[in-house]
Structure formats: structure tokens, C-alpha cells
Short mmCIF file of C-alpha atoms in Angstrom, two decimals:
data_model
loop_
_atom_site.label_atom_id
_atom_site.label_comp_id
_atom_site.label_asym_id
_atom_site.label_seq_id
_atom_site.Cartn_x
_atom_site.Cartn_y
_atom_site.Cartn_z
CA MET A 65 -18.48 24.91 12.06
CA GLU A 66 -22.27 24.49 12.38
CA HIS A 67 -24.71 26.21 10.15
CA ASN A 68 -27.38 28.72 11.46
CA MET A 69 -30.55 26.74 10.87
CA ASN A 70 -32.71 29.94 11.11
CA GLU A 71 -31.36 30.94 7.65
CA PHE A 72 -33.54 28.20 6.07
CA ASP A 73 -36.62 29.41 7.85
CA GLN A 74 -36.24 32.95 6.07
CA VAL A 75 -38.94 33.45 3.43
CA ILE A 76 -37.46 35.20 0.49
CA GLU A 77 -39.62 36.77 -2.15
CA ARG A 78 -38.74 35.30 -5.41
CA ARG A 79 -41.75 36.68 -7.44
CA GLY A 80 -40.72 39.18 -9.95
CA THR A 81 -37.09 37.82 -10.23
CA HIS A 82 -37.54 35.93 -13.52
CA CYS A 83 -37.79 32.86 -11.61
CA MET A 84 -39.29 29.83 -13.23
CA LYS A 85 -40.79 28.20 -9.90
CA TRP A 86 -42.67 31.32 -8.97
CA ASP A 87 -43.04 33.60 -12.00
CA ALA A 88 -43.85 30.83 -14.67
CA THR A 89 -46.27 28.80 -12.39
CA LYS A 90 -49.47 30.37 -13.94
CA GLU A 91 -48.17 30.04 -17.43
CA ARG A 92 -47.40 26.40 -16.87
CA PHE A 93 -50.26 25.33 -14.63
CA GLY A 94 -53.08 27.65 -16.02
CA GLU A 95 -54.35 28.75 -12.54
CA GLU A 96 -53.83 31.92 -10.31
CA ASP A 97 -52.52 32.13 -6.86
CA LEU A 98 -50.77 28.72 -6.88
CA LEU A 99 -48.25 27.75 -4.14
CA PRO A 100 -45.29 26.27 -6.23
CA LEU A 101 -43.73 23.08 -4.85
CA TRP A 102 -42.83 21.73 -8.33
CA VAL A 103 -39.41 22.42 -10.21
CA ALA A 104 -36.52 21.07 -8.39
CA ASP A 105 -34.86 24.29 -7.25
CA MET A 106 -34.78 25.58 -3.50
CA ASP A 107 -36.29 28.77 -1.92
CA PHE A 108 -33.13 29.26 0.04
CA LYS A 109 -30.06 31.47 -0.56
CA ALA A 110 -26.94 29.86 -1.79
CA PRO A 111 -24.01 29.74 0.80
CA GLU A 112 -22.67 32.88 1.90
CA PRO A 113 -19.10 32.02 0.61
CA VAL A 114 -20.57 31.53 -2.88
CA ILE A 115 -22.46 34.82 -2.65
CA LYS A 116 -19.25 36.54 -1.68
CA ALA A 117 -17.08 35.03 -4.45
CA LEU A 118 -19.67 35.85 -7.06
CA LYS A 119 -19.92 39.50 -5.66
CA GLU A 120 -16.24 39.94 -5.94
CA LYS A 121 -16.33 39.02 -9.50
CA VAL A 122 -19.33 41.20 -10.27
CA GLU A 123 -17.59 44.20 -8.63
CA HIS A 124 -14.35 43.35 -10.60
CA GLY A 125 -16.52 44.64 -13.54
CA VAL A 126 -14.70 42.73 -16.36
CA TYR A 127 -16.63 39.72 -17.66
CA GLY A 128 -14.44 38.65 -20.71
CA TYR A 129 -13.81 35.10 -21.84
CA ALA A 130 -12.88 32.81 -19.05
CA ALA A 131 -9.86 30.47 -19.30
CA PRO A 132 -10.01 26.87 -18.02
CA SER A 133 -8.98 26.54 -14.33
CA THR A 134 -7.01 23.73 -12.81
CA GLU A 135 -7.84 25.25 -9.45
CA VAL A 136 -11.53 24.35 -10.24
CA ASP A 137 -10.83 20.89 -11.41
CA GLU A 138 -8.56 20.19 -8.21
CA THR A 139 -11.31 21.41 -6.08
CA ILE A 140 -13.61 18.97 -7.86
CA VAL A 141 -11.26 16.12 -7.42
CA HIS A 142 -11.08 16.83 -3.79
CA TRP A 143 -14.69 17.07 -3.26
CA VAL A 144 -15.52 13.72 -5.02
CA SER A 145 -12.76 12.14 -2.98
CA SER A 146 -13.92 13.40 0.37
CA GLN A 147 -17.53 13.02 -0.31
CA TYR A 148 -17.88 9.87 -2.26
CA ASN A 149 -14.65 8.11 -1.57
CA TRP A 150 -14.00 8.28 -5.36
CA GLN A 151 -10.46 8.92 -6.68
CA ILE A 152 -10.43 10.70 -10.20
CA ASP A 153 -7.84 12.76 -12.06
CA THR A 154 -8.30 16.35 -13.06
CA GLU A 155 -8.02 15.26 -16.78
CA ASP A 156 -11.03 13.01 -16.30
CA ILE A 157 -13.40 16.15 -16.05
CA VAL A 158 -15.09 17.73 -19.03
CA HIS A 159 -17.05 20.87 -18.25
CA VAL A 160 -20.51 21.39 -19.77
CA THR A 161 -23.32 23.81 -19.54
CA GLY A 162 -25.65 21.46 -17.74
CA VAL A 163 -26.40 17.80 -17.13
CA VAL A 164 -29.31 17.45 -19.61
CA PRO A 165 -27.18 19.00 -22.45
CA ALA A 166 -24.48 16.76 -21.41
CA ILE A 167 -26.61 13.55 -21.60
CA SER A 168 -27.69 14.74 -25.10
CA ASN A 169 -24.21 15.06 -26.42
CA LEU A 170 -23.37 11.78 -24.79
CA ILE A 171 -26.34 10.11 -26.71
CA LYS A 172 -25.04 11.81 -29.97
CA THR A 173 -21.44 10.63 -29.36
CA PHE A 174 -21.91 6.95 -28.35
CA THR A 175 -25.17 5.71 -29.98
CA GLU A 176 -26.65 5.89 -33.56
CA GLU A 177 -30.23 7.03 -34.64
CA GLU A 178 -32.73 4.19 -33.96
CA ASP A 179 -30.54 2.54 -31.14
CA GLU A 180 -32.17 1.64 -27.95
CA ILE A 181 -31.60 3.38 -24.62
CA VAL A 182 -32.89 1.88 -21.32
CA ILE A 183 -34.50 4.00 -18.64
CA GLN A 184 -35.71 2.69 -15.44
CA THR A 185 -39.21 4.25 -14.81
CA PRO A 186 -40.76 6.18 -13.24
CA VAL A 187 -37.84 8.54 -13.73
CA TYR A 188 -36.86 12.40 -14.23
CA TYR A 189 -38.88 13.24 -17.25
CA PRO A 190 -36.28 14.88 -19.44
CA PHE A 191 -34.80 11.49 -20.04
CA TYR A 192 -37.58 10.80 -22.20
CA ASP A 193 -37.25 13.96 -24.27
CA VAL A 194 -33.56 13.70 -24.63
CA ILE A 195 -33.80 10.15 -26.12
CA GLU A 196 -36.59 10.79 -28.34
CA LYS A 197 -35.41 14.30 -29.66
CA ASN A 198 -32.06 12.54 -30.68
CA ASN A 199 -34.02 9.91 -32.64
CA ARG A 200 -33.31 7.06 -30.39
CA ARG A 201 -35.76 4.44 -28.95
CA ILE A 202 -36.74 4.44 -25.39
CA VAL A 203 -36.67 1.05 -23.72
CA LYS A 204 -38.47 1.00 -20.42
CA ASN A 205 -37.48 -1.20 -17.40
CA PRO A 206 -39.81 -0.19 -14.79
CA LEU A 207 -38.58 -0.25 -11.27
CA THR A 208 -40.45 -2.58 -8.90
CA PHE A 209 -42.39 -1.01 -6.14
CA ASP A 210 -43.55 -2.76 -2.86
CA GLY A 211 -45.75 0.06 -1.48
CA ASN A 212 -42.84 1.44 0.50
CA GLN A 213 -39.67 1.52 -1.80
CA TYR A 214 -38.37 1.05 -5.27
CA ARG A 215 -35.88 -1.70 -6.38
CA MET A 216 -34.24 -2.40 -9.68
CA ASP A 217 -35.69 -5.26 -11.59
CA PHE A 218 -32.58 -6.94 -12.86
CA ALA A 219 -34.43 -9.82 -14.57
CA GLY A 220 -36.66 -7.36 -16.20
CA LEU A 221 -33.59 -5.49 -17.50
CA GLU A 222 -31.93 -8.44 -19.02
CA SER A 223 -35.20 -9.45 -20.76
CA VAL A 224 -35.57 -5.99 -22.57
CA ILE A 225 -31.93 -5.76 -23.78
CA THR A 226 -31.67 -6.45 -27.58
CA GLU A 227 -28.88 -6.20 -30.02
CA LYS A 228 -30.00 -2.64 -30.67
CA THR A 229 -29.68 -1.63 -27.00
CA LYS A 230 -26.56 0.46 -26.48
CA MET A 231 -26.94 2.48 -23.53
CA LEU A 232 -28.68 2.94 -20.17
CA ILE A 233 -29.41 6.05 -18.23
CA LEU A 234 -29.21 5.67 -14.51
CA CYS A 235 -30.89 8.15 -12.27
CA HIS A 236 -28.62 7.95 -8.91
CA PRO A 237 -29.90 9.00 -6.50
CA HIS A 238 -33.36 8.35 -7.95
CA ASN A 239 -35.74 11.13 -9.06
CA PRO A 240 -38.46 11.03 -8.01
CA GLY A 241 -38.43 8.07 -5.69
CA GLY A 242 -35.52 9.12 -3.52
CA ARG A 243 -33.65 5.96 -3.63
CA VAL A 244 -29.92 6.03 -2.88
CA TRP A 245 -28.79 2.92 -4.85
CA SER A 246 -26.64 0.63 -2.59
CA LYS A 247 -23.06 -0.64 -3.71
CA GLU A 248 -24.65 -4.22 -3.89
CA GLU A 249 -27.22 -2.97 -6.45
CA LEU A 250 -24.83 -0.93 -8.45
CA LEU A 251 -22.54 -4.05 -8.81
CA GLU A 252 -25.33 -6.16 -10.17
CA LEU A 253 -26.22 -3.42 -12.46
CA ALA A 254 -22.57 -3.07 -13.59
CA ASP A 255 -22.41 -6.80 -14.24
CA LEU A 256 -25.29 -6.70 -16.49
CA CYS A 257 -24.07 -3.64 -18.47
CA GLU A 258 -20.75 -5.25 -18.88
CA LYS A 259 -22.30 -8.50 -19.99
CA HIS A 260 -24.40 -6.83 -22.76
CA ASP A 261 -21.74 -4.17 -23.69
CA LEU A 262 -23.88 -1.13 -22.65
CA PHE A 263 -22.58 2.36 -22.00
CA VAL A 264 -24.05 3.87 -18.96
CA VAL A 265 -24.82 7.57 -18.36
CA SER A 266 -25.08 7.89 -14.55
CA ASP A 267 -26.83 11.13 -13.69
CA GLU A 268 -25.50 11.75 -10.12
CA ILE A 269 -26.59 15.29 -9.79
CA HIS A 270 -28.45 14.72 -6.36
CA ALA A 271 -25.33 12.78 -4.95
CA ASP A 272 -24.61 15.38 -2.21
CA LEU A 273 -28.28 15.43 -0.90
CA LEU A 274 -28.43 12.41 1.33
CA PHE A 275 -30.50 11.65 4.36
CA ASP A 276 -28.86 10.38 7.53
CA GLY A 277 -27.43 6.76 7.33
CA TYR A 278 -26.95 6.86 3.48
CA THR A 279 -23.76 7.12 1.52
CA HIS A 280 -23.51 7.90 -2.29
CA THR A 281 -21.36 5.38 -4.13
CA PRO A 282 -20.71 6.50 -7.78
CA LEU A 283 -21.51 3.73 -10.18
CA ALA A 284 -18.08 4.16 -11.80
CA SER A 285 -16.35 3.47 -8.52
CA VAL A 286 -17.72 0.02 -7.80
CA SER A 287 -15.31 -1.86 -10.28
CA GLU A 288 -12.24 -1.27 -12.37
CA THR A 289 -14.19 -2.64 -15.40
CA ILE A 290 -17.38 -0.67 -15.14
CA LYS A 291 -15.58 2.64 -14.96
CA LYS A 292 -14.46 2.22 -18.66
CA ARG A 293 -18.10 2.55 -19.86
CA VAL A 294 -19.58 4.99 -17.50
CA PHE A 295 -20.31 8.76 -18.07
CA THR A 296 -20.82 10.29 -14.64
CA THR A 297 -22.80 13.66 -14.80
CA LEU A 298 -22.40 15.84 -11.77
CA ALA A 299 -22.74 19.57 -10.63
CA PRO A 300 -22.89 21.76 -7.54
CA THR A 301 -26.03 23.29 -8.84
CA LYS A 302 -28.48 21.10 -7.19
CA THR A 303 -26.59 20.82 -3.94
CA PHE A 304 -26.13 24.55 -3.52
CA ASN A 305 -29.12 25.94 -5.28
CA LEU A 306 -27.04 27.46 -8.32
CA ALA A 307 -29.32 26.04 -11.14
CA GLY A 308 -29.60 29.50 -12.87
CA VAL A 309 -25.65 29.73 -13.09
CA GLN A 310 -25.66 26.85 -15.55
CA GLY A 311 -22.69 24.55 -15.08
CA ALA A 312 -21.91 20.87 -14.75
CA TYR A 313 -19.15 18.39 -15.49
CA VAL A 314 -19.01 14.85 -16.78
CA VAL A 315 -16.26 12.51 -15.51
CA ILE A 316 -15.01 10.07 -18.09
CA THR A 317 -12.00 8.08 -16.99
CA GLU A 318 -11.35 6.31 -20.30
CA PRO A 319 -9.16 8.65 -22.48
CA ASN A 320 -10.37 7.62 -25.91
CA LEU A 321 -14.06 7.96 -24.83
CA ARG A 322 -13.32 11.40 -23.26
CA LEU A 323 -11.71 12.54 -26.50
CA ALA A 324 -14.65 11.34 -28.64
CA TYR A 325 -16.96 13.25 -26.32
CA ARG A 326 -14.78 16.46 -26.53
CA ARG A 327 -15.00 16.32 -30.32
CA THR A 328 -18.91 16.31 -30.17
CA LEU A 329 -18.89 19.16 -27.85
CA ALA A 330 -16.68 20.90 -30.19
CA THR A 331 -19.04 20.61 -33.03
CA THR A 332 -21.84 22.20 -30.87
CA PHE A 333 -19.38 24.87 -29.45
CA MET A 334 -20.86 23.80 -25.90
CA ASN A 335 -17.51 22.79 -24.53
CA GLY A 336 -17.38 24.84 -21.25
CA ALA A 337 -19.18 26.49 -18.61
CA ASN A 338 -19.25 30.20 -17.99
CA MET A 339 -17.02 31.92 -15.60
CA PHE A 340 -19.62 32.41 -12.79
CA SER A 341 -20.27 28.74 -12.65
CA HIS A 342 -16.44 28.08 -12.21
CA ILE A 343 -16.41 30.74 -9.32
CA ALA A 344 -19.56 29.18 -7.76
CA THR A 345 -18.18 25.69 -8.09
CA LYS A 346 -14.96 26.45 -6.39
CA ALA A 347 -16.46 28.45 -3.58
CA ALA A 348 -19.18 25.84 -2.94
CA TYR A 349 -16.96 22.79 -2.88
CA GLU A 350 -14.39 24.60 -0.65
CA HIS A 351 -16.55 26.39 1.76
CA GLY A 352 -20.16 24.97 1.44
CA LEU A 353 -20.09 21.81 3.59
CA PRO A 354 -21.42 23.30 6.85
CA TRP A 355 -24.36 24.85 4.85
CA LEU A 356 -25.00 21.58 3.20
CA ARG A 357 -25.11 19.65 6.53
CA GLY A 358 -27.54 22.35 7.76
CA LEU A 359 -29.58 22.10 4.64
CA MET A 360 -30.16 18.44 4.79
CA SER A 361 -30.89 18.42 8.62
CA TYR A 362 -33.58 21.21 7.51
CA ILE A 363 -34.99 18.90 4.72
CA GLN A 364 -35.07 15.94 6.88
CA ALA A 365 -37.28 17.90 9.41
CA ASN A 366 -39.50 19.16 6.72
CA TYR A 367 -39.95 15.56 5.56
CA THR A 368 -41.03 14.57 9.04
CA PHE A 369 -43.23 17.68 9.38
CA VAL A 370 -45.12 16.45 6.26
CA GLU A 371 -45.16 12.74 7.14
CA ASP A 372 -46.69 13.60 10.45
CA TYR A 373 -49.24 16.16 8.97
CA LEU A 374 -50.35 13.51 6.41
CA GLN A 375 -50.72 10.64 8.84
CA THR A 376 -52.67 12.96 11.31
CA HIS A 377 -55.04 14.82 8.90
CA MET A 378 -54.68 13.11 5.37
CA PRO A 379 -54.00 9.32 5.81
CA LYS A 380 -55.00 8.54 2.42
CA ILE A 381 -51.87 10.34 0.98
CA LYS A 382 -48.83 8.31 1.85
CA PRO A 383 -45.23 9.83 1.64
CA ILE A 384 -42.64 7.57 0.24
CA LYS A 385 -39.51 8.07 2.64
CA PRO A 386 -36.64 9.55 0.66
CA GLU A 387 -33.05 8.30 1.34
CA GLY A 388 -31.80 11.24 -0.59
CA THR A 389 -32.78 14.32 -2.65
CA TYR A 390 -35.06 17.10 -1.42
CA LEU A 391 -38.01 15.60 -3.27
CA LEU A 392 -40.88 13.68 -1.87
CA TRP A 393 -42.92 11.18 -3.80
CA LEU A 394 -46.48 11.08 -2.72
CA ASN A 395 -48.70 7.95 -3.20
CA CYS A 396 -52.15 9.27 -3.66
CA GLU A 397 -53.80 5.93 -4.73
CA ALA A 398 -56.06 5.65 -1.91
CA LEU A 399 -57.81 9.04 -2.93
CA GLU A 400 -59.45 6.94 -5.68
CA MET A 401 -59.15 9.54 -8.16
CA SER A 402 -58.04 9.42 -11.69
CA ALA A 403 -54.70 11.20 -12.39
CA ASP A 404 -56.52 13.90 -14.38
CA ASP A 405 -58.97 14.46 -11.54
CA ARG A 406 -56.33 14.54 -8.87
CA LYS A 407 -54.31 17.24 -10.89
CA THR A 408 -57.42 19.36 -11.43
CA TRP A 409 -58.26 18.91 -7.73
CA LEU A 410 -54.85 19.93 -6.47
CA LEU A 411 -54.73 23.03 -8.80
CA GLN A 412 -58.21 24.33 -8.46
CA GLU A 413 -59.30 23.34 -5.05
CA ALA A 414 -55.99 23.19 -3.06
CA LYS A 415 -54.25 25.82 -5.19
CA VAL A 416 -50.82 23.84 -4.86
CA ALA A 417 -48.57 23.21 -7.89
CA LEU A 418 -46.90 20.03 -7.66
CA ASN A 419 -45.10 17.86 -10.41
CA HIS A 420 -47.86 15.52 -11.62
CA GLY A 421 -46.77 11.75 -11.43
CA PRO A 422 -47.59 10.72 -14.96
CA ILE A 423 -44.97 12.91 -16.52
CA PHE A 424 -42.30 10.61 -14.86
CA GLY A 425 -43.86 7.56 -16.71
CA GLU A 426 -47.03 5.83 -16.44
CA GLU A 427 -45.74 4.08 -13.35
CA GLY A 428 -46.33 7.50 -11.66
CA GLU A 429 -50.02 7.44 -12.22
CA HIS A 430 -50.99 7.52 -8.65
CA PHE A 431 -48.28 9.99 -7.48
CA GLU A 432 -47.39 13.64 -7.17
CA ARG A 433 -43.87 15.00 -6.61
CA MET A 434 -43.40 17.61 -4.00
CA ASN A 435 -40.38 19.91 -3.31
CA LEU A 436 -39.23 19.95 0.38
CA ALA A 437 -36.59 22.61 -0.18
CA THR A 438 -38.58 25.60 1.14
CA PRO A 439 -39.06 27.29 4.34
CA ARG A 440 -41.29 25.58 6.91
CA ALA A 441 -43.79 28.37 6.72
CA THR A 442 -44.27 27.79 3.01
CA LEU A 443 -44.61 24.14 3.42
CA ALA A 444 -47.10 24.37 6.35
CA GLU A 445 -49.27 26.67 4.14
CA ALA A 446 -49.06 24.03 1.27
CA MET A 447 -50.20 21.32 3.56
CA GLU A 448 -53.10 23.46 5.01
CA ARG A 449 -54.18 24.18 1.56
CA ILE A 450 -54.24 20.47 0.55
CA ARG A 451 -56.00 19.60 3.90
CA ASN A 452 -58.78 22.20 3.29
CA ALA A 453 -59.37 20.79 -0.20
CA TYR A 454 -59.16 17.12 1.18
CA GLU A 455 -61.81 17.81 3.87
CA LYS A 456 -64.04 19.87 1.66
CA LYS A 457 -64.09 16.73 -0.73
CA GLY A 458 -64.91 14.47 2.39
CA LEU A 459 -61.97 12.35 1.93
#
């Protein structure tokens, strides 16, 4: 069944709905009348089967404690198998409130204070906080960038690992760069992590958001040995625009590690997701695939629109073509502005709120991150605002 693409063109008013993206923009960025294309949620309604399932529960009217559901776990197992060709068991699944809380508790469980944890920068900025706030040390292994695409620097990785290095956090697909790491790259990474006895947290929340021609390979699936040291964090929330429902899961195939993690979750009383998350997960994974295919067709068309617009009107801003995610990493180096000046220019002159590149690491100095998961009309208005500011500045 094909999805109706017109649904994604619908502009839905989100102001006044306690929405971070639209209602918290002035507080976060300090300017009025900004068009927000920053935080990674979508301006689209969730799939209709998800809305229907949630409505049924709302209308039931009783919202007591939720019991664990083997049906939900079986649905996850089927999704992971059909979408990623990865075979897991229901007992491998640990439900959590969200991916970042999950990573925090993984750090608490499998490392000690002052241990080193590797991140490959520029990268999703909460990785920095979740390491530092747990009193662990960040070790950066910057990705290499050839002007068009990012690669993992394996020689660099090996050079920064010390006896204090206990874990690596992988962003897969990569946020903000949009890379979908290949099986060959993952195998090389796996070999290094095994060689140096590192645990790996593989954040795969963007796994379903793939551009045509790309396939997601879970890191834990590339070899029998690596899966024993990988903790895979996944969720339907990014895929189906359910972030506010708050739920995720960690796949841990090694029983002793899974037990240790469950014990940590029990100490924080965060060992489960809420009932609405379970209902949304089951409905999304069972009935959401046509919607997802329509979504990614729309996102890819949005990317083409932005790419063409920039080439025609603002050639000094170069988009890095994503392989996955609905996020676009914009190389603004040719504007010849400092990062601070560019941020001020975009906010005060263009009146557009993007994620500022340096928050992803110093390697993001010349970049801005744009969210493509919005109706074309909204995206067109954003591009027009940036173009007007670009021309006014004589760029």
C-alpha cells in the first residue's frame, strides 16, 4: 500500500502545544519570529494506525500501571529482522525511557569514574554531556572529512586508546553528518574494539531513516564475537515522530551483561517505558512501514529542493548529501564568517533557527544543521529567508 504524499505537505500549527521546537525557540535562541529547523523531531503527524491505537487507549480511560508485553517484544524482533536482517530474541530486549538515559546507565554499569570513553566527532552533542556528567573522560577521535563525506579514522582511533579507555559510543547512522556506516567499516571498527577490549554503545536510533540505495547494518550483527560487547540503543520515536511519548529499548545479547544493566536500572527505578510508548511501538512497527516509505521519499525530495536552491541562489553554502537521517549538515566555510558571526547572522538577519555546528564539537565550526522533516512550504520559507539575508550581505 502506497502512502499519500500530500499528508506531508500539510502545515500543522504546533505553536501553543507545549512543543519544544516551536514554543521554546525564543527562550533558547533569544530572538523573536524565528522559523525553527533545529531539534530533531518532525512537523508531521505520526502514522494513522499509531494515532488510532493511542486513541483507543485514551478512550478506554484507565491508565494504571502497565505490564510488560511479550507482544511488543515479538513485534520488535520481527521489525529488527525484516528491516536490518538481524536476528535477536525477545529476552535480549531491555525497555528504557529514552536513548540518552539508556546510554547514561550503560556508562554507569560498564565503566568507572575517570575511565575514558571515545566519541567520533563532530557528533550528537548529548554524548559530551552524558560522559562528563557521569565523571568519565571524553576521548575524541575526529572523523576525517574530504569536503564531501565523513570517514572513520581507524589509525587515529588506535592512537588515542589507552589502558583507561573502556568504551566507545558510535552514532550509526551518523548525526549530524548523515553517514550510514558500511558493513566493511563496521567490521574494521569491531576488530579494533575487540583488540582493545572496549565495550561499544551503538546509538542506532536513526536506523530506519535511510536514503535510497543504503542499508542499515547493526554493529552487533557483523560478527559473533563483537555482539558480546555491543549495547544497541533503538527506538521507534525518531522514525515515527513519537519523541514525546518517551520510550526506547536496548538490545543486549550477552545474558550476564544484560543482568548487570537491569540491576543498574533497578537502582534508578527507570526499568521500563510507559504504556503509551508500548502501544505506539507495536502499532508503528506492525502498520507504519508504508508511512515510513512515504516519509523518506518526501525527505529525499526536500533534500533535492534545498540542494538545488543553494546551488542556484547561495552557492557558498554547500550541503553534505545525507545517506540517512532527516538532518542536513551545511558547510558554510565559504561564507568566510566566524562561527559566532554566522550564528548571529542566521538568527538576526535570516530569522532561522538551526543547530549551530560547534555544539557538535570544534569540528563543526564551519557548519549548521538543518532539519528537513518539515512541509515543503516551511522549508521554502526558510530558504527564502536565508537567501534574503545572503543577498543583503552581498555574499
